[in-house]
Short mmCIF file of C-alpha atoms in Angstrom, two decimals:
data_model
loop_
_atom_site.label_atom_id
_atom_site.label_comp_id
_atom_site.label_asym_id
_atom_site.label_seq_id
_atom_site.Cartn_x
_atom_site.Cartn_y
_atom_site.Cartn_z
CA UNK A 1 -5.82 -11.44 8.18
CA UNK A 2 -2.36 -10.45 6.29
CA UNK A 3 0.84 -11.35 7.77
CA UNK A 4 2.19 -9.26 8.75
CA UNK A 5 -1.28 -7.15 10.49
CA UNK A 6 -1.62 -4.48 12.21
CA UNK A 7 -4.58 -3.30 14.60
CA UNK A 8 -4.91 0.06 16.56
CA UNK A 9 -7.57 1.04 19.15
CA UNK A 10 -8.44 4.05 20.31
CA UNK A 11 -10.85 6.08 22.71
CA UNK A 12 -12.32 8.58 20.79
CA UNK A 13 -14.31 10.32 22.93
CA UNK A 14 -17.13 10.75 20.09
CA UNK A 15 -16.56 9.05 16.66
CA UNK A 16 -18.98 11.80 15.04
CA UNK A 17 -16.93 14.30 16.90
CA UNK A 18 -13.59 13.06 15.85
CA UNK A 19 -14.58 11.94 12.30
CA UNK A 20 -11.72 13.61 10.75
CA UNK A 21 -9.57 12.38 12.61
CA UNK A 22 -10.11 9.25 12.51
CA UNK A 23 -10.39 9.08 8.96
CA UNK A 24 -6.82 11.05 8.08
CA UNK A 25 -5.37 8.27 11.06
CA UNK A 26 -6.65 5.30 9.25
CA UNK A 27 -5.79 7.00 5.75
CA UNK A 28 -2.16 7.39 6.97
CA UNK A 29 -1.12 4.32 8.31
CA UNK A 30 -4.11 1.31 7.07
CA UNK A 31 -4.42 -0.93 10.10
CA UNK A 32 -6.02 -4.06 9.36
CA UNK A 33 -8.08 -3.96 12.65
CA UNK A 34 -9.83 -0.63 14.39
CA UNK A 35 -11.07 -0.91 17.80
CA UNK A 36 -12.87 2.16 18.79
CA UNK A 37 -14.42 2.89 22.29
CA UNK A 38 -16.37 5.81 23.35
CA UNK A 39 -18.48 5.99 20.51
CA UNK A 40 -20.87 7.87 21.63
CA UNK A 41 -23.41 7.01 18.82
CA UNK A 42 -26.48 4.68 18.55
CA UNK A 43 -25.72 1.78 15.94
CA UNK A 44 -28.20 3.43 13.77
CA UNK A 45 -26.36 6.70 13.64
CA UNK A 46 -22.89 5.65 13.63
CA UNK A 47 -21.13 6.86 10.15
CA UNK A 48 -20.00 3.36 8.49
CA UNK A 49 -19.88 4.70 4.76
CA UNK A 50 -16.70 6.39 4.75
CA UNK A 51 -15.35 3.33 6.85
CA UNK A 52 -16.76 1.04 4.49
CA UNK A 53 -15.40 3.26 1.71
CA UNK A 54 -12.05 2.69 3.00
CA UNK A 55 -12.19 -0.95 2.73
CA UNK A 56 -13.64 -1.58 6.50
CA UNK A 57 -16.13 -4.22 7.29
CA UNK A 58 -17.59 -2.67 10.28
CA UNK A 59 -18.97 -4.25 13.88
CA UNK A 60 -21.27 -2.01 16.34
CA UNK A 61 -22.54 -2.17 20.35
CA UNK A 62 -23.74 1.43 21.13
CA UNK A 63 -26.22 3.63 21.88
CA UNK A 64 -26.51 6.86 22.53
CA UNK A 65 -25.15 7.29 25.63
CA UNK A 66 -21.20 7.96 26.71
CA UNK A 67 -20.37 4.66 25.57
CA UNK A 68 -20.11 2.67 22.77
CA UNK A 69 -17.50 0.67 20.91
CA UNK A 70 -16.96 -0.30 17.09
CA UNK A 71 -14.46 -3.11 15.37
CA UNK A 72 -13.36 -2.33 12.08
CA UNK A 73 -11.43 -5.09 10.49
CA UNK A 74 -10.61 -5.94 6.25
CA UNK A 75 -11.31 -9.12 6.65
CA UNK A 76 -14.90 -10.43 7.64
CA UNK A 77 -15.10 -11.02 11.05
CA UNK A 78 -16.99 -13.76 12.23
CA UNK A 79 -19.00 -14.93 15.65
CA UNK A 80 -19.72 -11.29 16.58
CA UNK A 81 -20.56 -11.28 20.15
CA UNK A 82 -22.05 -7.87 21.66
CA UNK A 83 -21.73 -7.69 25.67
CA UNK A 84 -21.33 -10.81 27.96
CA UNK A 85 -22.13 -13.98 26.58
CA UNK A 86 -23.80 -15.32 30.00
CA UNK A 87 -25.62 -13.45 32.19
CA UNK A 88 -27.92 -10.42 32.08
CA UNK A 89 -27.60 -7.49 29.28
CA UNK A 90 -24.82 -5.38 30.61
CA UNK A 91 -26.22 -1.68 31.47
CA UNK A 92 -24.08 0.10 28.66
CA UNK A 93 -22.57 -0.94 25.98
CA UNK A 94 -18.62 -2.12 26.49
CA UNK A 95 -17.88 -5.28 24.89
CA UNK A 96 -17.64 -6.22 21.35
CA UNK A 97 -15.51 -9.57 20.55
CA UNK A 98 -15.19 -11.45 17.43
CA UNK A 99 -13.05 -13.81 15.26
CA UNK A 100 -10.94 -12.07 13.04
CA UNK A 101 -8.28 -14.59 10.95
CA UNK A 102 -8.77 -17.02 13.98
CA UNK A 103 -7.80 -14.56 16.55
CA UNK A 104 -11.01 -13.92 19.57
CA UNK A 105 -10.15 -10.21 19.55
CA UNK A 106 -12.19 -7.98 22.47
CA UNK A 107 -12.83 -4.47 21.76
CA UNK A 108 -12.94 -3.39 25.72
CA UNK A 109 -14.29 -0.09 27.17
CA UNK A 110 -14.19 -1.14 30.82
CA UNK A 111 -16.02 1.44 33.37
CA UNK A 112 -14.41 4.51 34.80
CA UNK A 113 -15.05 3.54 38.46
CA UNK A 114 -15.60 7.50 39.65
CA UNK A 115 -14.73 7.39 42.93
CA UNK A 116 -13.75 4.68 45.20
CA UNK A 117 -16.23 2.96 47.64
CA UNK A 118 -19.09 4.09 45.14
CA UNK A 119 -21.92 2.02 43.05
CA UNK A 120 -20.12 2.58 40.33
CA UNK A 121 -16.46 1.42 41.44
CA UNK A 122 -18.22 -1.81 42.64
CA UNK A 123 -19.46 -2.36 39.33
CA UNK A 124 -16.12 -1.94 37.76
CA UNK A 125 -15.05 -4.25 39.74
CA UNK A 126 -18.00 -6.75 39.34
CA UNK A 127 -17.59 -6.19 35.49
CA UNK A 128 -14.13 -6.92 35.50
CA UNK A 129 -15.12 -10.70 37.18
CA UNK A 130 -17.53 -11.38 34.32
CA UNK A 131 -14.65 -10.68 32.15
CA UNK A 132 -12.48 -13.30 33.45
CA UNK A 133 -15.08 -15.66 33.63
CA UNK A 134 -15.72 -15.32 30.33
CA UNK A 135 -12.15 -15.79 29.47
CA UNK A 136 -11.97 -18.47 31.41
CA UNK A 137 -15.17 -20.66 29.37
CA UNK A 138 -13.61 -19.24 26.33
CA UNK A 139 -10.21 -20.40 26.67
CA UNK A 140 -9.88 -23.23 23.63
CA UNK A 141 -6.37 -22.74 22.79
CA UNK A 142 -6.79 -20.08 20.44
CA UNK A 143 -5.41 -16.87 20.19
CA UNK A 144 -7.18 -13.79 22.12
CA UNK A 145 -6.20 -10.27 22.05
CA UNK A 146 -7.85 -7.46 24.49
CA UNK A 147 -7.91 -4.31 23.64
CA UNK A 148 -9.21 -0.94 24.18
CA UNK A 149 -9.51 1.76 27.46
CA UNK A 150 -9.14 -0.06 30.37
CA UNK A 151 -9.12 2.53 32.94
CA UNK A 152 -6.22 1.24 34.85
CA UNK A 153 -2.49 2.19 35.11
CA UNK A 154 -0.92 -0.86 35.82
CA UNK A 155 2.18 0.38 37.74
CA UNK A 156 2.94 3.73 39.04
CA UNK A 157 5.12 4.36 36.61
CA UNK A 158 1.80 4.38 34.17
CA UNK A 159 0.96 7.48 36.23
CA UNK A 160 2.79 11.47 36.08
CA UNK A 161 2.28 11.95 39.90
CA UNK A 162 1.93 9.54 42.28
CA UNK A 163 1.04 11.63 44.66
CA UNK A 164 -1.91 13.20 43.00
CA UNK A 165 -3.09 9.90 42.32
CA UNK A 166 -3.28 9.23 45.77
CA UNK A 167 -6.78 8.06 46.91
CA UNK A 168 -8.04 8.19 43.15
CA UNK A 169 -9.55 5.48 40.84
CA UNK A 170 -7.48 3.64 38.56
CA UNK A 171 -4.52 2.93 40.63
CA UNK A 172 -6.35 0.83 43.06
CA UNK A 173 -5.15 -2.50 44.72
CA UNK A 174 -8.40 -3.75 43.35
CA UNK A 175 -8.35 -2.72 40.04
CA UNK A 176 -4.57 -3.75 39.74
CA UNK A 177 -5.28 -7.11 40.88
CA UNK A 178 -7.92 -7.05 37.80
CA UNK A 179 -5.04 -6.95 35.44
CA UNK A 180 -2.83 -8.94 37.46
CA UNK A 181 -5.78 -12.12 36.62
CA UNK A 182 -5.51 -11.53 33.45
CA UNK A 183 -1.51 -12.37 33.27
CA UNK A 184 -2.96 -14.92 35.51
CA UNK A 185 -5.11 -16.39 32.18
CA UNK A 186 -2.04 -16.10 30.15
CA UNK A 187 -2.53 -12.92 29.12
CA UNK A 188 0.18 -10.55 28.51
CA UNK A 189 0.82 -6.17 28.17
CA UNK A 190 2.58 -6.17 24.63
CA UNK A 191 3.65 -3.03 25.94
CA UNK A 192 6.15 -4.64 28.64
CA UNK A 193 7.67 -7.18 25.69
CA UNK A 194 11.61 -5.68 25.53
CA UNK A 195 11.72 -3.60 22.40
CA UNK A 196 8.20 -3.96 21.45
CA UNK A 197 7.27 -0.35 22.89
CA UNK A 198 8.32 2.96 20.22
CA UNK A 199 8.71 6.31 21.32
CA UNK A 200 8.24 8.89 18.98
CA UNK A 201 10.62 11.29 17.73
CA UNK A 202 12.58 11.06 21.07
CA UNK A 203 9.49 11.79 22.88
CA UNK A 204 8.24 9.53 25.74
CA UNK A 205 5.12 8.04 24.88
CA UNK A 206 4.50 6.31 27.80
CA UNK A 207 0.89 7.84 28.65
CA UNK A 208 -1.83 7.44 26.44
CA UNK A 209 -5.05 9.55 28.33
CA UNK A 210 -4.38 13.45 29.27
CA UNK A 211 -7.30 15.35 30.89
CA UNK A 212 -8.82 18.38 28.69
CA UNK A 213 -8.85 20.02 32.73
CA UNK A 214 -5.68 21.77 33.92
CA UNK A 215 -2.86 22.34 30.83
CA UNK A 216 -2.48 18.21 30.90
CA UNK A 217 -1.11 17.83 27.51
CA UNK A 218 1.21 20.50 27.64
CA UNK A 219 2.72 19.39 30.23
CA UNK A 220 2.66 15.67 29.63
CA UNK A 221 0.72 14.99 32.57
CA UNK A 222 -1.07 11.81 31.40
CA UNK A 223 -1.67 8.00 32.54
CA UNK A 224 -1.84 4.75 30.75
CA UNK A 225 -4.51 3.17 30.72
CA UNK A 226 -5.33 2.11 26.94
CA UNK A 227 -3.48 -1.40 26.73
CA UNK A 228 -3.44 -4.56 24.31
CA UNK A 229 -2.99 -8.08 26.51
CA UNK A 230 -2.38 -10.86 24.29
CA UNK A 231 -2.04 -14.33 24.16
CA UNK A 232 1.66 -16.20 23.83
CA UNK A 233 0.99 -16.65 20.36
CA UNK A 234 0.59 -13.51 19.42
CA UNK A 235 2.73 -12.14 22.23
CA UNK A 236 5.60 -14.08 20.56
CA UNK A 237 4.86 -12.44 17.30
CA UNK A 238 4.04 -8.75 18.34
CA UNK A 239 7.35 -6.67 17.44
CA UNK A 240 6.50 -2.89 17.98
CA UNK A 241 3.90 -0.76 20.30
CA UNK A 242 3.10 2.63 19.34
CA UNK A 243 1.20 5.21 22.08
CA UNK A 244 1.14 7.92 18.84
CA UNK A 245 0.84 11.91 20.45
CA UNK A 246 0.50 13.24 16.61
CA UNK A 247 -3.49 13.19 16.60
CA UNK A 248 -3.39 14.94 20.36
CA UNK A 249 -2.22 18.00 18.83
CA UNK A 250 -4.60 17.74 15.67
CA UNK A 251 -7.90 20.45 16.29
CA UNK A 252 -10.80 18.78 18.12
CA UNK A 253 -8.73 15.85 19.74
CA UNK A 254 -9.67 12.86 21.92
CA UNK A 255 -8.78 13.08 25.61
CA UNK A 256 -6.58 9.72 24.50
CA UNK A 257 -4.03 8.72 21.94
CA UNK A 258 -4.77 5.96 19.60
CA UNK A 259 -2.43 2.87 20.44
CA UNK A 260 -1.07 0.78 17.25
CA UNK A 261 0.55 -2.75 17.69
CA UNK A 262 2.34 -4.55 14.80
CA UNK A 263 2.35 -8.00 14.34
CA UNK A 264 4.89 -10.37 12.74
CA UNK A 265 5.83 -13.90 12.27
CA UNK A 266 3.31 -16.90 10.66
CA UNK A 267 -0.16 -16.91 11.68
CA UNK A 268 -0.59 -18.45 15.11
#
């Protein structure tokens, strides 16, 4: 990996759907790492030419179904690792780690939760604890990075309205105390470093998800959930955080805004 590197990741809400887009983003600003969730596409399917074209050795986990995530990186990445390491085959496809320039980078797309109290909040929850777990066996040392859609807004500043949040997903106790282990693992929000995080052309750019439902993007009526945690290492060397609105105003956008960290310094 170049030093200086950059990676971005980004919920695309259909890489077939949002082709263009992705393509003109990567075409614009050459990030040496992609992390993609929401693909959308079986591995089979997914369109790696024009990624490959562009100089992109590319990673899959997906299927056909309303998940999916991809790592794109310039550099061969090695010990590829699709889903949990231990235990049974995760139900959908959300986890896609590998060694990039000896960095363990994890391309997260962590569950929605739906609704509190349901199946599907408890497996959030249970999914975040194999997570951690796995974090914890893999800790050697070296330096990890997590990225991707989370589906949590840490504080309630990450959120427009409180109050319309109230009794929702994604600003749970629970699922705060999910991030909250992860600073516990040494793991840190490079968007909280002092003058890491960029605003755009005077614009606050603090949310990075706006629904498609009720005018949300208009009116800036958004959350953050799409994060990168990283070790001290890299922590130490990460010197700007971009949430970038451009592509939610292209045609045919993503529900989110791709995220793009820059890293500085010597190689950890």
């Amino acid at each position: 990996m170049p030093t200086p590197f950059s990676l971005v990741t980004w919920n695309v809400n259909s890489v077939r759907a949002r082709l263009d887009n992705v393509l003109t983003y990567l075409d614009e600003h050459d990030p040496d790492v992609v992390c993609l969730q929401e693909t959308k596409v079986e591995n089979r399917s997914f369109p790696k030419v024009p990624f490959m074209e562009m100089g992109y050795q590319v990673a899959l986990h997906g299927t056909g179904g309303r998940a999916g995530v991809a790592t794109l990186t310039k550099v061969e990445a090695m010990d590829v690792v699709r889903g949990f390491r231990v235990g049974e085959a995760d139900a959908h496809p959300r986890v896609l780690s590998c060694l990039v320039a000896g960095i363990r980078i994890y391309n997260l797309y962590v569950p929605n939760g739906q609704a509190i109290g349901t199946e599907a909040f408890a497996y959030k929850l249970a999914w975040f604890a194999r997570l951690r777990a796995e974090l914890e066996r893999e800790a050697d040392g070296r330096p990890v990075l997590l990225c991707g859609d989370f589906n949590i807004a840490p504080e309630d500043a990450d959120v427009w309205s409180v109050a319309a949040m109230r009794g929702s997903t994604h600003v749970t106790l629970e699922e705060r105390g999910q991030l909250e282990q992860l600073r516990v693992l040494g793991l840190s929000d490079c968007f909280l470093k002092p003058d890491c995080f960029r605003e755009r052309g005077g614009v606050s750019g603090r949310f990075t998800w706006f629904d498609y439902r009720g005018n949300a993007w208009p009116k800036r009526q958004g959350l953050r959930i799409d994060h990168v945690y990283v070790t001290r290492a890299l922590l130490d060397r990460c010197v700007s955080l971009v949430h970038d609105y451009e592509p939610r105003g292209w045609e045919t956008p993503s529900d989110h805004v791709p995220v793009r960290a820059c890293f500085d310094g010597p190689p950890p």
